[in-house]
mmCIF file with all atom_site columns, C-alpha atoms in Angstrom:
data_model
loop_
_atom_site.group_PDB
_atom_site.id
_atom_site.type_symbol
_atom_site.label_atom_id
_atom_site.label_alt_id
_atom_site.label_comp_id
_atom_site.label_asym_id
_atom_site.label_entity_id
_atom_site.label_seq_id
_atom_site.pdbx_PDB_ins_code
_atom_site.Cartn_x
_atom_site.Cartn_y
_atom_site.Cartn_z
_atom_site.occupancy
_atom_site.B_iso_or_equiv
_atom_site.pdbx_formal_charge
_atom_site.auth_seq_id
_atom_site.auth_comp_id
_atom_site.auth_asym_id
_atom_site.auth_atom_id
_atom_site.pdbx_PDB_model_num
ATOM 1   C CA . MET A 1 1   ? 0.342  -0.069 -0.047  1.00 51.00 ? 1   MET A CA 1
ATOM 2   C CA . ALA A 1 2   ? 0.863  3.529  -0.948  1.00 65.00 ? 2   ALA A CA 1
ATOM 3   C CA . ALA A 1 3   ? 2.479  5.506  2.089   1.00 76.00 ? 3   ALA A CA 1
ATOM 4   C CA . THR A 1 4   ? 0.223  8.800  2.829   1.00 84.00 ? 4   THR A CA 1
ATOM 5   C CA . TYR A 1 5   ? 1.877  11.894 3.812   1.00 89.00 ? 5   TYR A CA 1
ATOM 6   C CA . ASP A 1 6   ? 0.392  14.764 6.276   1.00 92.00 ? 6   ASP A CA 1
ATOM 7   C CA . PHE A 1 7   ? 2.009  17.844 4.073   1.00 95.00 ? 7   PHE A CA 1
ATOM 8   C CA . PRO A 1 8   ? 1.858  21.140 6.259   1.00 96.00 ? 8   PRO A CA 1
ATOM 9   C CA . SER A 1 9   ? -0.978 23.172 4.963   1.00 95.00 ? 9   SER A CA 1
ATOM 10  C CA . ASP A 1 10  ? 1.598  25.811 3.858   1.00 96.00 ? 10  ASP A CA 1
ATOM 11  C CA . LEU A 1 11  ? 3.068  23.487 1.857   1.00 97.00 ? 11  LEU A CA 1
ATOM 12  C CA . LEU A 1 12  ? 0.346  22.452 0.109   1.00 96.00 ? 12  LEU A CA 1
ATOM 13  C CA . ALA A 1 13  ? -0.819 25.634 -0.298  1.00 96.00 ? 13  ALA A CA 1
ATOM 14  C CA . GLY A 1 14  ? 2.492  27.196 -2.219  1.00 97.00 ? 14  GLY A CA 1
ATOM 15  C CA . GLN A 1 15  ? 1.989  23.683 -4.036  1.00 97.00 ? 15  GLN A CA 1
ATOM 16  C CA . GLU A 1 16  ? -1.430 24.662 -5.158  1.00 97.00 ? 16  GLU A CA 1
ATOM 17  C CA . GLU A 1 17  ? -0.298 28.433 -6.086  1.00 97.00 ? 17  GLU A CA 1
ATOM 18  C CA . LEU A 1 18  ? 2.467  27.116 -8.111  1.00 97.00 ? 18  LEU A CA 1
ATOM 19  C CA . ARG A 1 19  ? 0.410  25.077 -10.439 1.00 97.00 ? 19  ARG A CA 1
ATOM 20  C CA . GLN A 1 20  ? -1.798 28.325 -10.665 1.00 97.00 ? 20  GLN A CA 1
ATOM 21  C CA . VAL A 1 21  ? 0.959  30.067 -11.667 1.00 98.00 ? 21  VAL A CA 1
ATOM 22  C CA . GLN A 1 22  ? 2.506  27.923 -13.702 1.00 98.00 ? 22  GLN A CA 1
ATOM 23  C CA . ALA A 1 23  ? -0.987 27.472 -15.280 1.00 98.00 ? 23  ALA A CA 1
ATOM 24  C CA . GLU A 1 24  ? -1.605 31.032 -16.027 1.00 98.00 ? 24  GLU A CA 1
ATOM 25  C CA . LEU A 1 25  ? 1.930  31.428 -17.455 1.00 98.00 ? 25  LEU A CA 1
ATOM 26  C CA . SER A 1 26  ? 1.076  28.838 -20.417 1.00 98.00 ? 26  SER A CA 1
ATOM 27  C CA . VAL A 1 27  ? -1.760 30.302 -21.451 1.00 98.00 ? 27  VAL A CA 1
ATOM 28  C CA . LEU A 1 28  ? -0.341 33.557 -21.685 1.00 98.00 ? 28  LEU A CA 1
ATOM 29  C CA . LEU A 1 29  ? 3.006  32.304 -23.807 1.00 98.00 ? 29  LEU A CA 1
ATOM 30  C CA . LYS A 1 30  ? 0.641  30.484 -25.624 1.00 97.00 ? 30  LYS A CA 1
ATOM 31  C CA . ARG A 1 31  ? -1.066 33.780 -26.459 1.00 97.00 ? 31  ARG A CA 1
ATOM 32  C CA . LEU A 1 32  ? 1.541  35.696 -27.204 1.00 98.00 ? 32  LEU A CA 1
ATOM 33  C CA . PRO A 1 33  ? 3.490  36.758 -30.450 1.00 96.00 ? 33  PRO A CA 1
ATOM 34  C CA . TRP A 1 34  ? 6.779  33.758 -30.624 1.00 95.00 ? 34  TRP A CA 1
ATOM 35  C CA . SER A 1 35  ? 8.990  36.722 -30.761 1.00 96.00 ? 35  SER A CA 1
ATOM 36  C CA . VAL A 1 36  ? 9.767  39.201 -27.674 1.00 97.00 ? 36  VAL A CA 1
ATOM 37  C CA . GLU A 1 37  ? 11.366 41.917 -30.390 1.00 97.00 ? 37  GLU A CA 1
ATOM 38  C CA . PRO A 1 38  ? 9.397  42.826 -33.457 1.00 97.00 ? 38  PRO A CA 1
ATOM 39  C CA . LEU A 1 39  ? 10.705 40.600 -36.551 1.00 96.00 ? 39  LEU A CA 1
ATOM 40  C CA . ASP A 1 40  ? 10.070 39.494 -39.704 1.00 96.00 ? 40  ASP A CA 1
ATOM 41  C CA . GLY A 1 41  ? 8.619  36.267 -40.641 1.00 94.00 ? 41  GLY A CA 1
ATOM 42  C CA . PHE A 1 42  ? 10.241 33.224 -42.228 1.00 92.00 ? 42  PHE A CA 1
ATOM 43  C CA . SER A 1 43  ? 9.799  29.639 -43.727 1.00 93.00 ? 43  SER A CA 1
ATOM 44  C CA . ASP A 1 44  ? 12.908 27.670 -44.126 1.00 92.00 ? 44  ASP A CA 1
ATOM 45  C CA . ASP A 1 45  ? 13.094 24.211 -46.034 1.00 90.00 ? 45  ASP A CA 1
ATOM 46  C CA . THR A 1 46  ? 16.506 22.894 -45.578 1.00 91.00 ? 46  THR A CA 1
ATOM 47  C CA . GLY A 1 47  ? 16.117 20.904 -42.838 1.00 88.00 ? 47  GLY A CA 1
ATOM 48  C CA . TRP A 1 48  ? 14.327 17.716 -42.498 1.00 91.00 ? 48  TRP A CA 1
ATOM 49  C CA . ARG A 1 49  ? 10.970 19.724 -41.981 1.00 92.00 ? 49  ARG A CA 1
ATOM 50  C CA . LEU A 1 50  ? 9.360  22.674 -42.877 1.00 92.00 ? 50  LEU A CA 1
ATOM 51  C CA . VAL A 1 51  ? 9.677  25.367 -40.496 1.00 91.00 ? 51  VAL A CA 1
ATOM 52  C CA . GLU A 1 52  ? 7.648  28.644 -40.758 1.00 94.00 ? 52  GLU A CA 1
ATOM 53  C CA . ARG A 1 53  ? 7.188  31.528 -38.661 1.00 93.00 ? 53  ARG A CA 1
ATOM 54  C CA . PRO A 1 54  ? 4.602  34.643 -39.080 1.00 95.00 ? 54  PRO A CA 1
ATOM 55  C CA . ALA A 1 55  ? 6.017  37.989 -38.682 1.00 96.00 ? 55  ALA A CA 1
ATOM 56  C CA . SER A 1 56  ? 6.262  38.804 -34.991 1.00 96.00 ? 56  SER A CA 1
ATOM 57  C CA . PRO A 1 57  ? 4.872  42.316 -33.922 1.00 97.00 ? 57  PRO A CA 1
ATOM 58  C CA . GLY A 1 58  ? 6.438  41.638 -30.337 1.00 97.00 ? 58  GLY A CA 1
ATOM 59  C CA . TRP A 1 59  ? 5.390  41.956 -27.215 1.00 98.00 ? 59  TRP A CA 1
ATOM 60  C CA . THR A 1 60  ? 3.892  45.245 -25.714 1.00 98.00 ? 60  THR A CA 1
ATOM 61  C CA . ASP A 1 61  ? 5.876  46.728 -22.358 1.00 98.00 ? 61  ASP A CA 1
ATOM 62  C CA . ASP A 1 62  ? 2.533  45.341 -20.566 1.00 98.00 ? 62  ASP A CA 1
ATOM 63  C CA . GLU A 1 63  ? 3.223  41.932 -22.076 1.00 98.00 ? 63  GLU A CA 1
ATOM 64  C CA . GLN A 1 64  ? 6.652  41.895 -20.823 1.00 98.00 ? 64  GLN A CA 1
ATOM 65  C CA . ALA A 1 65  ? 6.038  42.697 -17.532 1.00 98.00 ? 65  ALA A CA 1
ATOM 66  C CA . GLU A 1 66  ? 3.257  40.011 -16.869 1.00 98.00 ? 66  GLU A CA 1
ATOM 67  C CA . VAL A 1 67  ? 5.394  37.211 -18.015 1.00 98.00 ? 67  VAL A CA 1
ATOM 68  C CA . GLU A 1 68  ? 8.014  38.692 -15.907 1.00 98.00 ? 68  GLU A CA 1
ATOM 69  C CA . LYS A 1 69  ? 5.822  38.977 -12.556 1.00 98.00 ? 69  LYS A CA 1
ATOM 70  C CA . LEU A 1 70  ? 4.611  35.288 -13.146 1.00 98.00 ? 70  LEU A CA 1
ATOM 71  C CA . ARG A 1 71  ? 8.118  34.244 -14.147 1.00 98.00 ? 71  ARG A CA 1
ATOM 72  C CA . ARG A 1 72  ? 9.464  36.146 -10.794 1.00 98.00 ? 72  ARG A CA 1
ATOM 73  C CA . ARG A 1 73  ? 6.427  34.275 -8.527  1.00 98.00 ? 73  ARG A CA 1
ATOM 74  C CA . GLU A 1 74  ? 6.833  31.182 -10.189 1.00 98.00 ? 74  GLU A CA 1
ATOM 75  C CA . HIS A 1 75  ? 10.686 31.131 -9.037  1.00 98.00 ? 75  HIS A CA 1
ATOM 76  C CA . GLU A 1 76  ? 9.765  32.128 -5.865  1.00 98.00 ? 76  GLU A CA 1
ATOM 77  C CA . LEU A 1 77  ? 7.276  29.201 -5.491  1.00 98.00 ? 77  LEU A CA 1
ATOM 78  C CA . VAL A 1 78  ? 9.337  26.987 -6.792  1.00 98.00 ? 78  VAL A CA 1
ATOM 79  C CA . VAL A 1 79  ? 12.120 27.441 -4.086  1.00 98.00 ? 79  VAL A CA 1
ATOM 80  C CA . PHE A 1 80  ? 9.444  28.081 -1.262  1.00 98.00 ? 80  PHE A CA 1
ATOM 81  C CA . VAL A 1 81  ? 8.142  24.403 -1.914  1.00 97.00 ? 81  VAL A CA 1
ATOM 82  C CA . SER A 1 82  ? 11.938 22.854 -2.683  1.00 96.00 ? 82  SER A CA 1
ATOM 83  C CA . THR A 1 83  ? 13.246 24.200 0.498   1.00 97.00 ? 83  THR A CA 1
ATOM 84  C CA . HIS A 1 84  ? 10.570 23.658 2.979   1.00 97.00 ? 84  HIS A CA 1
ATOM 85  C CA . ARG A 1 85  ? 11.668 22.411 5.978   1.00 97.00 ? 85  ARG A CA 1
ATOM 86  C CA . TYR A 1 86  ? 8.964  19.597 5.859   1.00 96.00 ? 86  TYR A CA 1
ATOM 87  C CA . TRP A 1 87  ? 11.847 17.756 3.872   1.00 96.00 ? 87  TRP A CA 1
ATOM 88  C CA . GLY A 1 88  ? 14.123 17.781 6.315   1.00 95.00 ? 88  GLY A CA 1
ATOM 89  C CA . GLU A 1 89  ? 11.834 15.116 8.428   1.00 94.00 ? 89  GLU A CA 1
ATOM 90  C CA . LEU A 1 90  ? 12.274 12.727 5.441   1.00 93.00 ? 90  LEU A CA 1
ATOM 91  C CA . THR A 1 91  ? 14.783 10.682 3.816   1.00 92.00 ? 91  THR A CA 1
ATOM 92  C CA . GLY A 1 92  ? 16.023 8.680  0.568   1.00 92.00 ? 92  GLY A CA 1
ATOM 93  C CA . VAL A 1 93  ? 13.126 7.205  -1.176  1.00 93.00 ? 93  VAL A CA 1
ATOM 94  C CA . ASP A 1 94  ? 10.495 8.680  1.162   1.00 93.00 ? 94  ASP A CA 1
ATOM 95  C CA . ARG A 1 95  ? 12.067 12.242 0.051   1.00 94.00 ? 95  ARG A CA 1
ATOM 96  C CA . VAL A 1 96  ? 11.089 11.181 -3.658  1.00 94.00 ? 96  VAL A CA 1
ATOM 97  C CA . GLN A 1 97  ? 7.977  9.424  -3.078  1.00 95.00 ? 97  GLN A CA 1
ATOM 98  C CA . ALA A 1 98  ? 6.340  12.448 -1.057  1.00 95.00 ? 98  ALA A CA 1
ATOM 99  C CA . ARG A 1 99  ? 7.049  14.920 -3.558  1.00 94.00 ? 99  ARG A CA 1
ATOM 100 C CA . ALA A 1 100 ? 6.176  12.800 -6.443  1.00 94.00 ? 100 ALA A CA 1
ATOM 101 C CA . ARG A 1 101 ? 2.453  12.775 -4.060  1.00 94.00 ? 101 ARG A CA 1
ATOM 102 C CA . LEU A 1 102 ? 2.906  16.415 -3.383  1.00 95.00 ? 102 LEU A CA 1
ATOM 103 C CA . LYS A 1 103 ? 2.745  17.243 -7.477  1.00 91.00 ? 103 LYS A CA 1
ATOM 104 C CA . HIS A 1 104 ? -0.283 15.386 -7.426  1.00 88.00 ? 104 HIS A CA 1
ATOM 105 C CA . ALA A 1 105 ? -2.290 16.778 -4.580  1.00 84.00 ? 105 ALA A CA 1
ATOM 106 C CA . HIS A 1 106 ? -4.831 18.736 -6.459  1.00 74.00 ? 106 HIS A CA 1
ATOM 107 C CA . GLY A 1 107 ? -7.193 20.797 -4.634  1.00 61.00 ? 107 GLY A CA 1
ATOM 108 C CA . ALA A 1 108 ? -6.129 19.515 -1.193  1.00 50.00 ? 108 ALA A CA 1
ATOM 109 C CA . ALA A 1 109 ? -4.917 22.862 0.504   1.00 48.00 ? 109 ALA A CA 1
ATOM 110 C CA . ALA A 1 110 ? -5.385 23.073 3.463   1.00 43.00 ? 110 ALA A CA 1
ATOM 111 C CA . SER A 1 111 ? -8.073 24.422 5.532   1.00 40.00 ? 111 SER A CA 1
ATOM 112 C CA . PRO A 1 112 ? -7.589 28.059 6.873   1.00 40.00 ? 112 PRO A CA 1
ATOM 113 C CA . GLY A 1 113 ? -5.934 29.137 9.494   1.00 40.00 ? 113 GLY A CA 1
ATOM 114 C CA . GLY A 1 114 ? -2.439 27.454 7.756   1.00 41.00 ? 114 GLY A CA 1
ATOM 115 C CA . THR A 1 115 ? 0.045  30.095 7.051   1.00 44.00 ? 115 THR A CA 1
ATOM 116 C CA . GLU A 1 116 ? 0.732  30.697 3.000   1.00 46.00 ? 116 GLU A CA 1
ATOM 117 C CA . PRO A 1 117 ? 3.656  31.494 0.745   1.00 55.00 ? 117 PRO A CA 1
ATOM 118 C CA . SER A 1 118 ? 3.668  35.362 1.038   1.00 52.00 ? 118 SER A CA 1
ATOM 119 C CA . SER A 1 119 ? 3.158  37.328 -2.452  1.00 50.00 ? 119 SER A CA 1
#
């Protein structure tokens, strides 16, 4: 039987916020033009497959700021989750399995009253 882990509420909240930030960043990046800077389109058929890109108007200053804000928050959350004091309580295989389990603990964010990572 698989082990169960009693993750602290702040760790669960941090992992859930990380998941949300990564999803928001992914949606944003898919919506934005392929190039940050304005560039002409191109077509290249010299490789093993055709590569084409339309002209890119580039990203606006607001779009660049939004991407930077999300990437900065993603980094803060990755550091928070990966260096949380909880991991010191586990060793070896247990630590690896707990980290994997945490990544799949969707919607298991803790009850109110726990401390959440600050923005």
